Amino acid sequence: MSIVITPAMLKRIAPTASPAIIEHLAPALTARFPERPFDVTTENRAAHFLCHAAHETDGFRTLVEYGDTAYFRRYDGRKDLGNETPGDGPRYRGRGIFQLTGRFNYRIFGNRIRVDLEGNPARAAEPDISVQTALHYWNDRRLNPLADRDDIVATTKKINGGRNGLADRKAKLIRAKAALQGRPAAQAIHEIRQESAKATTASKRAITGTAAAGGTGLGTGTAAPKPAAGFDYGLAAVIVITVAAMGFLGVRAWMKSRDAKAFAADAALGSGE
């Protein structure tokens, strides 16, 4: 199956996208997706790739990592990145869809696509080259099978190393699927708002659970009798378990509240049409 990507589709995924970037990214994606060994030839594979691409490029607004020269100097001397010459940090800053970083990666990926990125690092931010390096990165991490399972958590962990920006990636995945399937953008926004509502409800439940845990055996004055003498191991166990439960629920409440805000912020961007 051949996947055709248009600038209009990319704008639906990321309504604040740079017109100059998506104008050149779209044909590059269409041309490179079916190439071997990438084989991004199904809606799920394309949708997952595009949602992560949109997130990592700040909504297709940049193909160069944000920051000034002073900021990137902290990467000078990073042997794990191959940065052994003064100035390598700024010179080999993150570029491309998935932020190719470090002299070593510029050399390796440049050799794979037959472009001297080590000698011409700025070229890593060219749309077609960005697509090629990103697809090699995607293939190296065997992300197609995870996309086939529609596992956004697993693909996020493979790309990010954790769950950073998961709600935003989920929102963009919803948009990408709708765009690829030709469904109305309004339908995608409705789904994103539903996700925001679900996260808000989960946050409130966690807050209620935290309050309930705090009132169990602590502060009620009735749940656990005071020991006549010595150390009450039973009471200590209750305290430890209660505090742990409150901590877990408190963190969950915060995370779900954060997710709700991320979904709401994405929905507020509009349809992109």
CSV table of C-alpha atoms in Angstrom, one decimal:
chain,number,residue,atom,x,y,z
A,1,MET,CA,0.0,0.0,0.0
A,2,SER,CA,1.4,3.4,-1.0
A,3,ILE,CA,0.9,6.2,1.5
A,4,VAL,CA,0.6,9.7,0.0
A,5,ILE,CA,1.4,12.6,2.4
A,6,THR,CA,0.3,16.1,1.5
A,7,PRO,CA,1.2,19.4,3.2
A,8,ALA,CA,-2.5,19.7,4.1
A,9,MET,CA,-2.4,16.4,6.0
A,10,LEU,CA,0.7,17.5,8.0
A,11,LYS,CA,-1.1,20.8,8.9
A,12,ARG,CA,-4.0,18.8,10.2
A,13,ILE,CA,-1.7,16.9,12.4
A,14,ALA,CA,0.1,20.1,13.5
A,15,PRO,CA,-2.0,23.2,12.8
A,16,THR,CA,0.9,25.6,13.7
A,17,ALA,CA,3.3,23.9,11.3
A,18,SER,CA,5.7,26.0,9.2
A,19,PRO,CA,4.4,26.1,5.7
A,20,ALA,CA,8.0,26.1,4.3
A,21,ILE,CA,8.8,22.9,6.2
A,22,ILE,CA,5.7,20.9,5.5
A,23,GLU,CA,5.8,21.9,1.8
A,24,HIS,CA,9.1,20.0,1.4
A,25,LEU,CA,8.5,17.3,4.0
A,26,ALA,CA,5.3,16.0,2.5
A,27,PRO,CA,6.8,14.9,-0.9
A,28,ALA,CA,9.9,13.5,0.8
A,29,LEU,CA,7.8,11.4,3.2
A,30,THR,CA,5.6,10.1,0.3
A,31,ALA,CA,8.8,9.1,-1.7
A,32,ARG,CA,10.7,7.6,1.2
A,33,PHE,CA,8.0,5.7,3.2
A,34,PRO,CA,7.8,2.7,0.8
A,35,GLU,CA,11.5,2.3,0.3
A,36,ARG,CA,13.3,-0.7,1.7
A,37,PRO,CA,14.0,-1.4,4.5
A,38,PHE,CA,11.6,1.2,5.9
A,39,ASP,CA,8.4,-0.2,4.5
A,40,VAL,CA,6.1,2.4,6.1
A,41,THR,CA,3.2,1.3,4.0
A,42,THR,CA,0.2,1.0,6.3
A,43,GLU,CA,-1.9,3.7,8.0
A,44,ASN,CA,-0.8,2.6,11.5
A,45,ARG,CA,2.9,2.8,10.6
A,46,ALA,CA,2.5,6.1,8.9
A,47,ALA,CA,0.3,7.5,11.7
A,48,HIS,CA,2.8,6.5,14.4
A,49,PHE,CA,5.8,7.9,12.5
A,50,LEU,CA,4.0,11.2,11.8
A,51,CYS,CA,2.7,11.7,15.4
A,52,HIS,CA,6.3,11.3,16.8
A,53,ALA,CA,7.7,13.4,14.0
A,54,ALA,CA,5.3,16.2,14.8
A,55,HIS,CA,6.0,16.1,18.5
A,56,GLU,CA,9.8,16.0,18.1
A,57,THR,CA,9.8,19.0,15.6
A,58,ASP,CA,7.6,21.2,17.8
A,59,GLY,CA,4.7,20.6,15.5
A,60,PHE,CA,6.7,20.7,12.3
A,61,ARG,CA,8.0,24.2,13.1
A,62,THR,CA,11.7,23.4,13.3
A,63,LEU,CA,14.2,20.8,12.1
A,64,VAL,CA,17.0,22.2,14.3
A,65,GLU,CA,17.1,21.9,18.1
A,66,TYR,CA,16.3,25.1,20.0
A,67,GLY,CA,19.2,26.7,21.9
A,68,ASP,CA,22.1,29.1,21.4
A,69,THR,CA,25.8,28.3,21.0
A,70,ALA,CA,26.5,28.5,24.7
A,71,TYR,CA,23.7,26.0,25.4
A,72,PHE,CA,25.2,23.4,23.1
A,73,ARG,CA,28.7,23.8,24.4
A,74,ARG,CA,27.7,21.5,27.2
A,75,TYR,CA,28.0,18.7,24.6
A,76,ASP,CA,31.6,19.5,23.9
A,77,GLY,CA,33.9,16.7,24.9
A,78,ARG,CA,31.1,14.1,25.0
A,79,LYS,CA,33.0,11.1,23.8
A,80,ASP,CA,29.8,9.0,23.7
A,81,LEU,CA,28.6,11.3,20.9
A,82,GLY,CA,32.0,11.5,19.2
A,83,ASN,CA,32.4,15.1,20.2
A,84,GLU,CA,36.2,15.4,20.7
A,85,THR,CA,37.0,18.7,19.0
A,86,PRO,CA,36.1,22.1,20.7
A,87,GLY,CA,32.9,23.4,19.2
A,88,ASP,CA,31.5,20.0,18.2
A,89,GLY,CA,28.6,20.5,20.6
A,90,PRO,CA,27.1,23.4,18.7
A,91,ARG,CA,28.3,22.1,15.4
A,92,TYR,CA,26.6,18.8,15.7
A,93,ARG,CA,23.5,19.9,17.6
A,94,GLY,CA,20.2,18.1,17.2
A,95,ARG,CA,19.0,18.4,13.6
A,96,GLY,CA,16.3,16.6,11.6
A,97,ILE,CA,13.0,15.0,12.5
A,98,PHE,CA,14.4,12.9,15.4
A,99,GLN,CA,17.2,15.3,16.4
A,100,LEU,CA,20.4,13.7,15.0
A,101,THR,CA,23.0,14.7,17.6
A,102,GLY,CA,26.8,14.4,17.9
A,103,ARG,CA,29.7,14.0,15.4
A,104,PHE,CA,29.5,10.2,15.6
A,105,ASN,CA,25.8,10.0,14.6
A,106,TYR,CA,26.3,12.6,11.8
A,107,ARG,CA,29.1,10.4,10.4
A,108,ILE,CA,27.2,7.1,10.7
A,109,PHE,CA,23.9,8.3,9.4
A,110,GLY,CA,25.6,10.4,6.7
A,111,ASN,CA,27.4,7.3,5.4
A,112,ARG,CA,24.2,5.3,5.4
A,113,ILE,CA,22.4,7.9,3.2
A,114,ARG,CA,25.6,8.7,1.2
A,115,VAL,CA,25.8,12.4,2.3
A,116,ASP,CA,28.7,13.9,4.1
A,117,LEU,CA,26.8,15.2,7.1
A,118,GLU,CA,30.0,15.2,9.2
A,119,GLY,CA,31.6,17.7,6.9
A,120,ASN,CA,28.3,19.6,6.2
A,121,PRO,CA,26.3,19.3,9.4
A,122,ALA,CA,23.7,21.9,8.4
A,123,ARG,CA,22.4,19.6,5.7
A,124,ALA,CA,21.0,17.3,8.3
A,125,ALA,CA,18.2,19.9,8.6
A,126,GLU,CA,17.2,19.6,5.0
A,127,PRO,CA,13.7,18.0,4.7
A,128,ASP,CA,14.6,15.1,2.5
A,129,ILE,CA,17.7,14.3,4.5
A,130,SER,CA,15.7,14.7,7.7
A,131,VAL,CA,13.2,12.1,6.5
A,132,GLN,CA,16.0,9.7,5.5
A,133,THR,CA,17.8,9.8,8.8
A,134,ALA,CA,14.5,9.6,10.7
A,135,LEU,CA,13.4,6.5,8.8
A,136,HIS,CA,16.8,4.8,9.5
A,137,TYR,CA,16.4,5.6,13.2
A,138,TRP,CA,12.8,4.2,13.0
A,139,ASN,CA,14.0,1.1,11.3
A,140,ASP,CA,16.9,0.6,13.7
A,141,ARG,CA,14.6,0.5,16.6
A,142,ARG,CA,12.2,-1.9,14.9
A,143,LEU,CA,9.2,0.4,15.4
A,144,ASN,CA,7.0,-0.9,12.6
A,145,PRO,CA,5.9,-4.0,14.6
A,146,LEU,CA,5.0,-1.8,17.5
A,147,ALA,CA,3.0,0.6,15.2
A,148,ASP,CA,1.3,-2.5,13.8
A,149,ARG,CA,0.1,-3.2,17.3
A,150,ASP,CA,-1.0,0.5,17.6
A,151,ASP,CA,1.1,0.7,20.8
A,152,ILE,CA,1.8,4.4,21.3
A,153,VAL,CA,3.4,3.8,24.7
A,154,ALA,CA,5.9,1.3,23.3
A,155,THR,CA,6.8,3.5,20.3
A,156,THR,CA,7.2,6.5,22.6
A,157,LYS,CA,9.6,4.6,24.9
A,158,LYS,CA,11.7,3.4,21.9
A,159,ILE,CA,12.0,7.0,20.6
A,160,ASN,CA,12.2,9.0,23.8
A,161,GLY,CA,13.5,6.4,26.4
A,162,GLY,CA,10.5,7.2,28.6
A,163,ARG,CA,7.0,8.6,28.4
A,164,ASN,CA,7.8,12.3,27.9
A,165,GLY,CA,5.1,14.1,25.9
A,166,LEU,CA,3.0,11.0,25.8
A,167,ALA,CA,-0.4,12.9,25.8
A,168,ASP,CA,0.8,15.2,23.1
A,169,ARG,CA,1.9,12.3,21.0
A,170,LYS,CA,-1.4,10.5,21.6
A,171,ALA,CA,-3.3,13.7,20.4
A,172,LYS,CA,-1.2,13.9,17.3
A,173,LEU,CA,-1.7,10.2,16.7
A,174,ILE,CA,-5.5,10.8,16.7
A,175,ARG,CA,-5.1,13.6,14.2
A,176,ALA,CA,-2.7,11.6,12.0
A,177,LYS,CA,-5.2,8.7,11.8
A,178,ALA,CA,-8.0,10.9,10.9
A,179,ALA,CA,-6.0,12.7,8.2
A,180,LEU,CA,-4.8,9.4,6.7
A,181,GLN,CA,-8.3,7.9,6.7
A,182,GLY,CA,-9.8,11.1,5.2
A,183,ARG,CA,-12.1,11.6,8.3
A,184,PRO,CA,-13.2,15.1,9.3
A,185,ALA,CA,-10.7,17.1,11.4
A,186,ALA,CA,-13.6,17.9,13.7
A,187,GLN,CA,-13.9,14.3,14.6
A,188,ALA,CA,-10.3,14.1,15.7
A,189,ILE,CA,-10.7,17.2,17.8
A,190,HIS,CA,-13.7,15.6,19.5
A,191,GLU,CA,-11.7,12.5,20.3
A,192,ILE,CA,-8.9,14.6,21.7
A,193,ARG,CA,-11.4,16.5,24.0
A,194,GLN,CA,-12.7,13.2,25.1
A,195,GLU,CA,-9.2,12.1,26.1
A,196,SER,CA,-8.8,15.3,28.0
A,197,ALA,CA,-12.1,14.7,29.9
A,198,LYS,CA,-11.0,11.1,30.7
A,199,ALA,CA,-7.7,12.4,32.1
A,200,THR,CA,-9.5,15.0,34.2
A,201,THR,CA,-11.8,12.4,35.7
A,202,ALA,CA,-8.8,10.1,36.5
A,203,SER,CA,-7.0,13.0,38.2
A,204,LYS,CA,-10.1,13.8,40.3
A,205,ARG,CA,-10.4,10.2,41.3
A,206,ALA,CA,-6.8,10.0,42.3
A,207,ILE,CA,-7.2,13.2,44.4
A,208,THR,CA,-10.3,11.6,46.1
A,209,GLY,CA,-8.2,8.4,46.7
A,210,THR,CA,-5.4,10.5,48.3
A,211,ALA,CA,-7.8,12.1,50.7
A,212,ALA,CA,-9.4,8.7,51.5
A,213,ALA,CA,-6.0,7.2,52.1
A,214,GLY,CA,-5.1,10.1,54.4
A,215,GLY,CA,-8.1,9.5,56.5
A,216,THR,CA,-7.5,5.8,56.9
A,217,GLY,CA,-5.8,5.2,60.2
A,218,LEU,CA,-4.2,8.6,60.2
A,219,GLY,CA,-5.8,11.7,61.7
A,220,THR,CA,-9.1,9.9,62.6
A,221,GLY,CA,-7.9,8.9,66.1
A,222,THR,CA,-10.0,5.7,66.0
A,223,ALA,CA,-8.5,3.3,63.4
A,224,ALA,CA,-5.5,2.1,65.4
A,225,PRO,CA,-5.4,2.0,69.3
A,226,LYS,CA,-2.3,3.4,70.9
A,227,PRO,CA,0.0,0.8,72.3
A,228,ALA,CA,0.3,0.6,76.1
A,229,ALA,CA,4.0,0.3,75.9
A,230,GLY,CA,6.8,-0.4,73.4
A,231,PHE,CA,6.8,0.0,69.7
A,232,ASP,CA,3.6,-0.7,67.8
A,233,TYR,CA,4.7,-2.5,64.6
A,234,GLY,CA,1.2,-2.8,63.3
A,235,LEU,CA,0.6,1.0,63.5
A,236,ALA,CA,4.0,1.6,61.9
A,237,ALA,CA,3.0,-0.6,59.0
A,238,VAL,CA,-0.3,1.2,58.6
A,239,ILE,CA,1.5,4.5,58.5
A,240,VAL,CA,4.1,3.4,55.9
A,241,ILE,CA,1.4,1.8,53.6
A,242,THR,CA,-0.8,4.9,53.9
A,243,VAL,CA,1.9,7.3,53.2
A,244,ALA,CA,3.0,5.2,50.2
A,245,ALA,CA,-0.5,5.1,48.9
A,246,MET,CA,-1.0,8.8,49.3
A,247,GLY,CA,2.3,9.4,47.4
A,248,PHE,CA,1.3,7.1,44.5
A,249,LEU,CA,-2.1,8.7,44.2
A,250,GLY,CA,-0.8,12.2,44.5
A,251,VAL,CA,1.7,11.6,41.6
A,252,ARG,CA,-1.0,9.9,39.6
A,253,ALA,CA,-3.3,12.9,40.1
A,254,TRP,CA,-0.6,15.3,39.0
A,255,MET,CA,0.2,13.2,35.9
A,256,LYS,CA,-3.4,12.9,34.8
A,257,SER,CA,-4.0,16.6,35.3
A,258,ARG,CA,-0.9,17.3,33.2
A,259,ASP,CA,-2.2,15.0,30.5
A,260,ALA,CA,-5.6,16.6,30.5
A,261,LYS,CA,-4.0,20.0,30.0
A,262,ALA,CA,-1.9,18.6,27.1
A,263,PHE,CA,-4.9,17.2,25.3
A,264,ALA,CA,-6.9,20.4,25.9
A,265,ALA,CA,-4.0,22.5,24.5
A,266,ASP,CA,-3.8,20.3,21.4
A,267,ALA,CA,-7.6,20.5,20.8
A,268,ALA,CA,-7.4,24.3,21.2
A,269,LEU,CA,-5.1,24.5,18.1
A,270,GLY,CA,-8.1,23.9,15.9
A,271,SER,CA,-8.5,21.7,12.8
A,272,GLY,CA,-5.6,22.9,10.8
A,273,GLU,CA,-7.8,23.2,7.7
